[in-house]
Coordinates of C-alpha atoms and ligand atoms in Angstrom, one line a residue:
M27 CA -15.1 108.1 84.5
S28 CA -12.1 109.9 86.0
V29 CA -12.0 113.5 86.8
K30 CA -8.5 114.8 86.2
N31 CA -6.3 113.1 88.9
L32 CA -9.2 111.8 90.9
I33 CA -10.1 108.2 91.2
E34 CA -13.7 107.0 90.9
G35 CA -14.4 104.3 93.4
K36 CA -17.6 102.4 94.1
T37 CA -18.4 104.9 96.9
G38 CA -17.3 108.1 95.2
L39 CA -14.2 110.1 94.3
W40 CA -10.8 109.8 95.9
E41 CA -7.8 112.0 95.6
V42 CA -4.2 110.5 95.7
V43 CA -1.5 112.3 97.7
I44 CA 2.1 111.5 97.2
G45 CA 5.3 112.9 98.7
L46 CA 8.8 111.6 97.8
E47 CA 11.9 111.3 100.0
V48 CA 14.8 110.8 97.6
H49 CA 18.2 109.6 98.6
A50 CA 20.9 110.9 96.3
Q51 CA 24.5 109.8 96.7
I52 CA 26.8 112.8 96.5
I53 CA 29.5 112.7 93.9
S54 CA 32.7 112.8 96.0
R55 CA 35.8 110.7 95.9
S56 CA 35.7 110.2 99.7
K57 CA 33.1 109.6 102.3
L58 CA 31.2 112.2 104.3
F59 CA 33.3 112.0 107.5
C60 CA 36.5 110.1 106.5
G61 CA 38.9 109.7 103.6
C62 CA 37.8 106.3 102.5
A63 CA 37.1 105.8 98.8
T64 CA 33.6 105.6 97.3
D65 CA 34.1 103.7 94.0
F66 CA 31.2 101.5 93.1
G67 CA 31.7 97.8 92.7
A68 CA 34.9 97.5 94.7
E69 CA 35.7 94.2 96.5
P70 CA 33.6 94.0 99.7
N71 CA 35.1 95.7 102.7
T72 CA 38.1 97.2 100.9
Q73 CA 36.8 100.7 101.2
V74 CA 36.1 100.9 104.9
G75 CA 38.3 102.2 107.7
F76 CA 38.1 102.5 111.4
L77 CA 35.4 105.1 111.4
G78 CA 33.1 103.3 108.9
A79 CA 33.6 100.1 110.9
A80 CA 32.7 102.1 114.1
M81 CA 35.8 101.3 116.0
P82 CA 35.6 103.0 119.4
G83 CA 37.1 106.5 119.8
M84 CA 37.2 107.3 116.0
L85 CA 36.2 110.9 115.2
P86 CA 34.3 112.1 112.2
V87 CA 35.8 114.9 110.1
L88 CA 33.4 116.7 107.7
N89 CA 34.3 116.5 104.0
R90 CA 34.2 120.0 102.5
V91 CA 33.5 118.7 99.0
C92 CA 30.3 117.0 100.1
V93 CA 29.2 120.2 101.8
D94 CA 29.8 122.3 98.6
Q95 CA 27.9 119.6 96.7
A96 CA 24.9 119.9 99.0
I97 CA 25.0 123.8 98.8
K98 CA 25.1 123.5 95.0
T99 CA 22.1 121.2 95.0
G100 CA 20.2 123.5 97.3
L101 CA 20.9 126.4 94.9
G102 CA 20.0 124.4 91.9
L103 CA 16.7 123.4 93.4
Q104 CA 15.9 127.0 94.5
G105 CA 16.1 126.3 98.2
K106 CA 17.4 128.4 101.1
V107 CA 20.9 127.4 102.1
N108 CA 21.1 127.7 105.9
L109 CA 24.1 129.4 107.4
V110 CA 23.9 127.1 110.4
S111 CA 23.0 123.5 110.2
V112 CA 23.4 120.7 112.7
F113 CA 24.4 117.0 112.5
D114 CA 22.3 114.7 114.6
R115 CA 22.6 111.1 115.6
K116 CA 19.6 109.0 114.4
N117 CA 19.8 105.9 116.6
Y118 CA 18.7 102.5 115.4
F119 CA 20.0 98.9 115.3
Y120 CA 20.9 97.3 112.1
A121 CA 23.5 94.6 111.3
D122 CA 25.0 96.8 108.6
L123 CA 25.1 99.9 110.8
P124 CA 27.9 99.0 113.3
S125 CA 27.8 102.3 115.2
G126 CA 24.1 101.9 116.1
Y127 CA 23.4 105.3 114.7
Q128 CA 23.5 107.2 111.5
I129 CA 24.8 110.8 111.4
S130 CA 22.1 112.8 109.7
Q131 CA 20.5 116.3 110.0
F132 CA 17.1 116.6 111.7
T133 CA 16.1 119.9 113.2
H134 CA 18.5 122.1 111.3
P135 CA 19.1 120.8 107.7
I136 CA 21.5 122.4 105.3
V137 CA 18.7 123.5 102.9
T138 CA 15.1 124.4 103.5
G139 CA 12.4 124.9 100.9
G140 CA 13.0 125.0 97.2
Y141 CA 11.0 123.5 94.3
L142 CA 11.2 121.5 91.1
D143 CA 9.1 122.2 88.0
I144 CA 8.1 118.9 86.6
D145 CA 7.1 118.3 82.9
L146 CA 3.8 116.7 82.4
E147 CA 2.0 115.7 79.2
G148 CA 2.3 118.1 76.3
T149 CA 3.7 121.4 77.5
E150 CA 2.1 121.3 80.9
T151 CA 4.3 121.8 83.9
K152 CA 3.7 121.7 87.7
R153 CA 5.7 123.1 90.5
I154 CA 6.4 120.7 93.3
H155 CA 7.8 122.3 96.5
L156 CA 10.5 120.8 98.6
T157 CA 10.5 120.6 102.3
R158 CA 14.2 120.3 102.9
I159 CA 17.5 118.8 101.8
H160 CA 19.7 117.3 104.4
M161 CA 23.0 115.4 104.5
E162 CA 23.5 112.0 106.0
Q163 CA 25.7 108.9 105.9
D164 CA 24.7 105.8 104.0
A165 CA 24.7 102.5 105.9
G166 CA 26.5 99.3 104.8
K167 CA 24.9 96.5 102.9
S168 CA 23.6 93.1 104.1
I169 CA 24.1 90.4 101.4
H170 CA 21.6 87.5 101.9
D171 CA 22.1 85.6 98.7
L172 CA 25.7 84.4 98.9
H173 CA 25.3 81.7 101.5
P174 CA 22.3 79.5 102.3
Q175 CA 22.6 80.1 106.1
K176 CA 24.6 83.3 106.5
T177 CA 24.2 86.9 105.8
Y178 CA 27.4 88.8 104.8
I179 CA 28.0 92.4 105.5
D180 CA 29.8 94.8 103.1
L181 CA 30.7 98.1 104.7
N182 CA 32.1 99.8 101.6
R183 CA 29.0 101.9 101.4
S184 CA 29.0 102.7 105.1
G185 CA 29.6 106.4 105.6
I186 CA 29.1 107.5 101.9
A187 CA 27.5 110.9 101.7
L188 CA 23.9 111.1 100.8
M189 CA 21.5 114.0 100.3
E190 CA 17.9 113.3 101.3
I191 CA 15.6 115.5 99.2
V192 CA 12.1 115.6 100.7
S193 CA 9.1 116.9 98.8
E194 CA 5.9 118.3 100.1
P195 CA 2.9 116.0 99.6
E196 CA 2.0 117.7 96.4
M197 CA 2.0 115.0 93.7
R198 CA -1.4 113.6 92.7
S199 CA -0.7 110.6 90.5
S200 CA 2.0 108.1 89.7
A201 CA 2.7 109.9 86.5
E202 CA 3.5 113.1 88.4
A203 CA 5.8 111.1 90.8
M204 CA 7.6 109.6 87.8
A205 CA 8.0 113.0 86.1
Y206 CA 9.4 114.3 89.4
M207 CA 12.0 111.5 89.6
K208 CA 13.0 112.1 86.0
K209 CA 13.3 115.8 86.4
L210 CA 15.2 115.6 89.7
R211 CA 17.6 113.1 88.2
T212 CA 18.3 115.4 85.2
V213 CA 18.9 118.4 87.4
L214 CA 21.2 116.5 89.8
R215 CA 23.2 115.2 86.8
Y216 CA 23.4 118.8 85.3
L217 CA 24.7 120.0 88.7
G218 CA 27.2 117.2 88.9
T219 CA 26.2 116.5 92.5
C220 CA 24.8 113.0 91.9
D221 CA 25.3 110.6 89.0
G222 CA 21.7 109.6 89.1
N223 CA 22.5 105.9 88.5
M224 CA 19.4 104.2 89.9
E225 CA 20.6 100.7 89.1
Q226 CA 23.6 101.2 91.3
G227 CA 21.5 102.7 94.0
S228 CA 23.0 106.3 93.7
L229 CA 19.4 107.6 93.5
R230 CA 16.5 105.9 95.2
A231 CA 13.1 107.0 96.4
D232 CA 10.8 106.4 99.3
A233 CA 7.3 107.0 98.1
N234 CA 4.7 108.1 100.6
V235 CA 1.1 107.4 99.4
S236 CA -2.3 108.1 100.8
L237 CA -5.9 108.6 99.6
H238 CA -8.6 110.9 100.9
R239 CA -11.9 112.4 99.8
P240 CA -11.2 115.7 98.0
G241 CA -11.6 118.7 100.3
T242 CA -11.0 116.7 103.5
P243 CA -7.8 116.3 105.6
F244 CA -5.1 113.9 104.2
G245 CA -5.5 110.2 104.8
T246 CA -3.1 107.9 106.6
R247 CA 0.0 107.2 104.4
T248 CA 2.2 104.2 103.8
E249 CA 5.8 104.6 102.8
I250 CA 7.3 102.4 100.1
K251 CA 11.1 102.1 100.8
N252 CA 14.1 102.2 98.4
V253 CA 12.5 102.1 95.0
N254 CA 15.3 102.1 92.5
S255 CA 14.0 102.9 89.1
V256 CA 11.6 105.5 87.7
R257 CA 9.4 102.8 86.3
F258 CA 9.2 101.0 89.6
V259 CA 8.3 104.2 91.3
G260 CA 5.3 104.3 89.0
Q261 CA 4.4 100.7 89.4
A262 CA 4.8 100.7 93.2
I263 CA 2.6 103.8 93.6
E264 CA -0.1 102.4 91.3
Y265 CA -0.2 99.1 93.2
E266 CA -0.3 101.0 96.5
I267 CA -3.1 103.3 95.4
Y268 CA -5.4 100.4 94.4
R269 CA -4.5 98.4 97.5
Q270 CA -5.5 101.4 99.7
L271 CA -8.6 102.1 97.6
A272 CA -9.9 98.5 98.2
I273 CA -9.4 98.9 102.0
L274 CA -11.0 102.3 102.2
E275 CA -14.0 101.4 99.9
D276 CA -14.7 98.4 102.2
G277 CA -14.8 100.9 105.2
G278 CA -11.5 99.8 106.5
E279 CA -8.5 101.8 107.7
V280 CA -5.0 102.1 106.1
V281 CA -2.3 101.1 108.6
Q282 CA 0.6 103.6 108.7
E283 CA 3.6 101.3 107.8
T284 CA 6.7 100.9 105.8
R285 CA 6.3 98.7 102.7
L286 CA 8.7 97.1 100.2
F287 CA 8.1 96.9 96.5
D288 CA 8.8 93.6 94.8
P289 CA 9.5 94.4 91.1
T290 CA 9.1 90.7 90.0
K291 CA 5.6 90.5 91.4
G292 CA 4.7 94.2 90.9
E293 CA 3.4 94.3 94.5
T294 CA 4.2 96.1 97.7
R295 CA 4.2 94.1 101.0
S296 CA 4.5 95.2 104.6
M297 CA 8.0 95.4 106.0
R298 CA 7.5 97.0 109.4
S299 CA 5.2 99.3 111.3
K300 CA 6.2 102.9 110.7
E301 CA 8.5 104.4 113.3
D302 CA 8.0 108.0 114.4
A303 CA 10.8 110.5 114.8
H304 CA 10.9 110.1 118.6
D305 CA 11.7 106.4 118.1
Y306 CA 15.1 107.4 116.8
R307 CA 16.1 109.5 119.9
Y308 CA 17.7 112.1 117.7
F309 CA 20.3 114.3 119.4
P310 CA 23.1 116.6 118.1
D311 CA 26.2 114.6 117.5
P312 CA 28.7 115.6 120.2
D313 CA 31.6 114.8 118.0
L314 CA 30.6 117.5 115.4
L315 CA 30.3 121.2 115.7
P316 CA 27.3 122.9 114.0
L317 CA 28.1 123.5 110.4
R318 CA 28.5 127.2 109.8
L319 CA 28.6 128.6 106.3
T320 CA 29.5 132.1 105.1
E321 CA 27.7 134.0 102.4
A322 CA 31.0 134.2 100.6
R323 CA 31.2 130.4 100.4
I324 CA 27.7 130.1 99.1
E325 CA 28.4 132.7 96.5
A326 CA 31.6 130.9 95.5
V327 CA 29.5 127.8 94.9
R328 CA 26.8 129.8 93.0
A329 CA 29.5 131.0 90.6
T330 CA 30.1 127.4 89.5
M331 CA 26.5 126.7 88.7
P332 CA 25.9 125.4 85.1
E333 CA 22.9 126.4 83.0
L334 CA 20.1 124.2 84.3
P335 CA 17.7 122.3 82.0
D336 CA 14.7 124.6 82.3
A337 CA 16.8 127.6 81.3
K338 CA 18.5 125.7 78.6
K339 CA 15.1 124.5 77.2
A340 CA 13.8 128.1 77.1
R341 CA 16.9 129.3 75.4
L342 CA 16.9 126.5 72.7
M343 CA 13.2 127.3 72.0
A344 CA 13.8 131.0 71.7
D345 CA 17.1 130.9 69.8
F346 CA 16.6 128.0 67.5
G347 CA 12.8 127.8 67.3
L348 CA 12.7 124.3 68.7
S349 CA 9.3 122.9 69.8
A350 CA 8.9 122.3 73.5
Y351 CA 8.9 118.6 72.9
D352 CA 12.2 118.6 70.9
A353 CA 13.8 121.0 73.4
D354 CA 12.8 118.6 76.3
V355 CA 14.3 115.6 74.6
I356 CA 17.6 117.5 73.9
V357 CA 18.0 119.0 77.3
G358 CA 17.1 115.7 79.0
E359 CA 20.8 114.8 79.1
Q360 CA 23.5 117.5 79.4
E361 CA 25.8 115.6 77.0
I362 CA 23.1 115.5 74.3
A363 CA 22.4 119.2 74.7
A364 CA 26.2 119.9 74.5
Y365 CA 26.5 117.8 71.4
Y366 CA 23.5 119.5 69.8
E367 CA 24.8 123.0 70.5
E368 CA 28.3 122.0 69.2
A369 CA 26.7 120.8 65.9
V370 CA 24.6 124.0 65.6
A371 CA 27.7 126.1 66.1
A372 CA 29.6 124.1 63.5
S373 CA 26.9 124.6 60.8
K374 CA 27.8 127.0 58.1
A375 CA 24.3 127.1 56.6
K376 CA 22.9 130.3 55.2
D377 CA 19.8 130.0 57.3
P378 CA 21.0 129.0 60.8
G379 CA 17.5 128.7 62.1
Q380 CA 16.6 126.1 59.5
A381 CA 19.9 124.2 60.2
A382 CA 19.2 124.2 63.9
K383 CA 15.8 122.6 63.4
M384 CA 17.2 120.1 60.9
I385 CA 20.1 119.2 63.2
A386 CA 17.6 118.5 66.0
N387 CA 15.6 116.2 63.7
W388 CA 18.6 114.3 62.6
L389 CA 19.9 114.0 66.1
M390 CA 16.6 112.7 67.5
G391 CA 16.0 110.6 64.4
E392 CA 19.0 108.9 62.8
V393 CA 21.5 109.5 65.5
F394 CA 19.3 108.2 68.3
A395 CA 18.3 105.2 66.2
A396 CA 21.9 104.4 65.5
L397 CA 22.9 104.7 69.1
N398 CA 20.0 102.4 70.1
R399 CA 20.9 99.8 67.5
D400 CA 24.6 99.8 68.5
S401 CA 23.8 100.1 72.3
K402 CA 25.9 103.2 72.5
T403 CA 25.5 106.4 74.3
I404 CA 26.2 110.0 73.2
E405 CA 29.4 109.9 75.2
S406 CA 30.7 106.6 73.7
M407 CA 29.8 107.4 70.1
T408 CA 32.4 108.5 67.6
L409 CA 30.4 110.7 65.2
P410 CA 31.7 114.2 65.6
A411 CA 29.1 116.9 66.0
A412 CA 30.8 118.8 63.1
H413 CA 30.0 115.8 60.8
L414 CA 26.3 115.9 61.6
A415 CA 26.4 119.7 60.9
E416 CA 28.2 119.2 57.6
L417 CA 25.6 116.6 56.5
V418 CA 22.8 119.0 57.2
D419 CA 24.6 121.8 55.4
L420 CA 25.0 119.5 52.4
I421 CA 21.2 119.0 52.3
L422 CA 20.5 122.7 52.8
D423 CA 22.8 123.9 50.0
E424 CA 21.3 121.2 47.8
T425 CA 24.5 119.2 47.3
I426 CA 22.6 116.1 48.2
S427 CA 18.9 115.3 48.7
G428 CA 17.5 114.2 52.1
K429 CA 17.2 110.7 50.8
I430 CA 20.8 110.4 49.7
A431 CA 21.7 112.0 53.0
K432 CA 20.4 108.9 54.8
D433 CA 22.8 106.7 52.9
V434 CA 25.6 109.1 53.6
F435 CA 24.7 109.0 57.2
V436 CA 25.0 105.3 57.4
K437 CA 28.4 105.4 55.6
M438 CA 29.8 108.2 57.8
W439 CA 28.5 106.4 61.0
E440 CA 30.4 103.3 59.9
S441 CA 33.6 104.9 58.5
G442 CA 34.1 108.0 60.6
K443 CA 34.7 109.9 57.4
A444 CA 33.4 113.4 56.8
P445 CA 30.2 113.6 54.8
A446 CA 31.4 116.0 52.1
A447 CA 34.4 113.8 51.4
L448 CA 32.1 110.7 51.3
V449 CA 29.8 112.4 48.8
D450 CA 32.7 113.1 46.5
E451 CA 34.2 109.7 46.9
L452 CA 31.0 107.9 46.2
G453 CA 29.9 110.3 43.4
L454 CA 26.6 111.2 45.2
R455 CA 26.6 114.9 44.5
Q456 CA 23.1 116.0 43.5
I457 CA 22.6 116.8 39.8
S458 CA 20.9 120.2 39.4
D459 CA 22.3 120.7 35.9
T460 CA 19.1 121.3 33.9
G461 CA 20.7 120.0 30.7
A462 CA 21.2 116.5 32.1
I463 CA 17.8 116.4 33.7
E464 CA 16.1 117.7 30.6
K465 CA 17.8 115.0 28.5
A466 CA 16.4 112.3 30.9
I467 CA 12.9 113.8 30.7
D468 CA 13.0 113.9 26.9
E469 CA 14.1 110.2 26.8
L470 CA 11.3 109.3 29.2
M471 CA 8.6 111.2 27.3
A472 CA 9.7 109.4 24.1
R473 CA 9.6 106.0 25.7
D474 CA 6.4 106.6 27.7
A475 CA 4.4 108.6 25.0
A476 CA 1.2 106.8 25.9
K477 CA 1.4 107.8 29.6
V478 CA 2.3 111.4 28.5
G479 CA -0.9 111.4 26.5
E480 CA -3.0 110.2 29.5
Y481 CA -1.4 112.8 31.7
R482 CA -2.2 115.6 29.3
S483 CA -5.8 114.5 28.9
G484 CA -6.3 114.9 32.7
K485 CA -4.8 112.0 34.6
E486 CA -2.7 114.2 36.8
Q487 CA -1.8 111.6 39.4
L488 CA 0.7 110.3 36.8
F489 CA 3.0 113.2 37.7
G490 CA 4.4 111.2 40.7
Y491 CA 5.2 108.3 38.4
F492 CA 7.2 110.6 36.0
V493 CA 9.2 112.0 39.0
G494 CA 9.9 108.5 40.2
Q495 CA 11.1 107.4 36.7
I496 CA 13.5 110.4 36.4
M497 CA 14.9 109.9 39.9
K498 CA 15.4 106.2 39.0
A499 CA 17.1 107.0 35.7
M500 CA 19.5 109.4 37.5
Q501 CA 20.2 107.0 40.5
G502 CA 18.4 109.2 42.9
K503 CA 20.9 112.0 42.4
A504 CA 18.7 114.5 40.5
N505 CA 17.7 117.6 42.5
P506 CA 14.0 116.8 43.2
G507 CA 13.0 120.5 43.0
V508 CA 14.6 121.0 39.6
V509 CA 13.0 117.7 38.3
N510 CA 9.6 118.9 39.4
D511 CA 9.9 122.3 37.7
L512 CA 11.2 120.9 34.4
L513 CA 8.7 118.1 34.3
K514 CA 5.8 120.5 34.8
K515 CA 7.2 122.7 32.0
K516 CA 7.7 119.9 29.6
L517 CA 4.5 118.0 30.3
G518 CA 2.3 121.1 30.5
Ligands
ADP12 P1 9.1 110.8 107.8 O1 8.7 109.8 106.7 O2 10.6 110.8 108.0 O3 8.3 110.5 109.1 P2 7.7 113.3 107.1 O4 6.5 113.2 108.0 O5 8.4 114.6 107.1 O6 8.8 112.3 107.5 O7 7.1 113.0 105.7 C1 7.9 112.4 104.7 C2 7.3 112.5 103.4 O8 5.9 112.1 103.4 C3 7.3 113.8 102.7 O9 7.7 113.7 101.4 C4 5.8 114.2 102.8 O10 5.5 115.0 101.6 C5 5.1 112.9 102.7 N1 3.8 112.9 103.3 C6 3.4 113.5 104.5 N2 2.1 113.3 104.7 C7 1.6 112.6 103.7 C8 0.3 112.0 103.3 N3 -0.7 112.1 104.1 N4 0.2 111.3 102.2 C9 1.3 111.2 101.3 N5 2.5 111.7 101.6 C10 2.7 112.3 102.8
MG13 MG1 10.3 108.7 105.7

């Protein structure tokens, strides 16, 4: 048995508590405190200067673009953008952190509060509150697998701007944590403040997980570091829930520690005991003044905000009658939503509502299938939105049937030609001319007189057979509605 979001153990019910700390790399051409480039995949150590390599006496200079990006993210996540925030040094030793400290924000982050509405099964949503968003520098990268005895250090990433987005411990299952990651990624991509590329590490999550008896204080948590895919977030949390459950059910205690997820084994393992904030000896960075923002600057950023996915979803549902599910899929990527709206705008159908729904079906059906098959994305595909709209219009004005339209789709996908031109070129125009259809029916009735007799004496299921025969005789081009009507009249 499982009560919603509770786990039934041998000794009773447990509640799962999850809070996520997400590191999102800010989209910016240069780093947080210097002019070095941020391109992914560059030759090691070609994008690091004196500051990133921690040469003595180098001074950090704050990058305005990164600050505006953090403001935009705060506004997009409904947080409070603080007019004063402070950069602190977070001290620790790591081979890929040559300065011995990371510049971060601790007591005064740039954003406090905010929330994200996550989409759960069906039409259910849940609001997850945010604690804070702060800016910080990324560290370099230690490469252990290039040499059997040596570790190499690549400092290209050193000093790249990150936002750490910290949630309240309000998620109650791995499914909620995955939905949170997905939604956060979508919002950041809409905002254009993080590319959300989890494989390249532009977005990575630390998952904090604990178990407790419902109605009692929270249990001791463990933190799983740097999980870099939505699926792994789910797997890591599931593993961790059941690892902790086994300990607690045996009367043991969970040790507060930092763990690592191993995707090949599907397990988490201990990495180090958890450090507390005081271990880092945070103090305000003496090289940087507090960051002071004006209301005018925040408003200027607000003026550049795009329509966000929740608003877009509501609008698509209201304006085009899309179902919540369809609207969710379409707003999932900004490019898909833009393509969809472009197609709807291009349609000349008499009933725009009907066209909008059909365009959604074709987009999510044929177009997605073709993209999948050809390993393409909506950005790299060549099918103009206007062609998809034209195809749907041809169905709606009965120039072609839905069945013929599938053939036309394949041809237009391959050739890049417009569907109306293809229909003419291939002679696929639907035949609604009653004379031609009546002639075909008469021929069929003469040929199949026995079946006509059976039909008339009550074997009504033969009707489909007659329709099929007529469609076949007319190479699928007969208007099915007209065929139905005429057949009924003639057979009746
Ligand atoms: P840090 O990990 O840096 O010490 P915090 O104490 O602020 O920082 O917590 C970080 C994250 O852990 C937050 O996302 C918070 O929601 C989550 N968290 C805090 N307590 C628990 C708990 N008992 N179980 C699960 N998550 C928790
Ligand atoms: Mg943490």
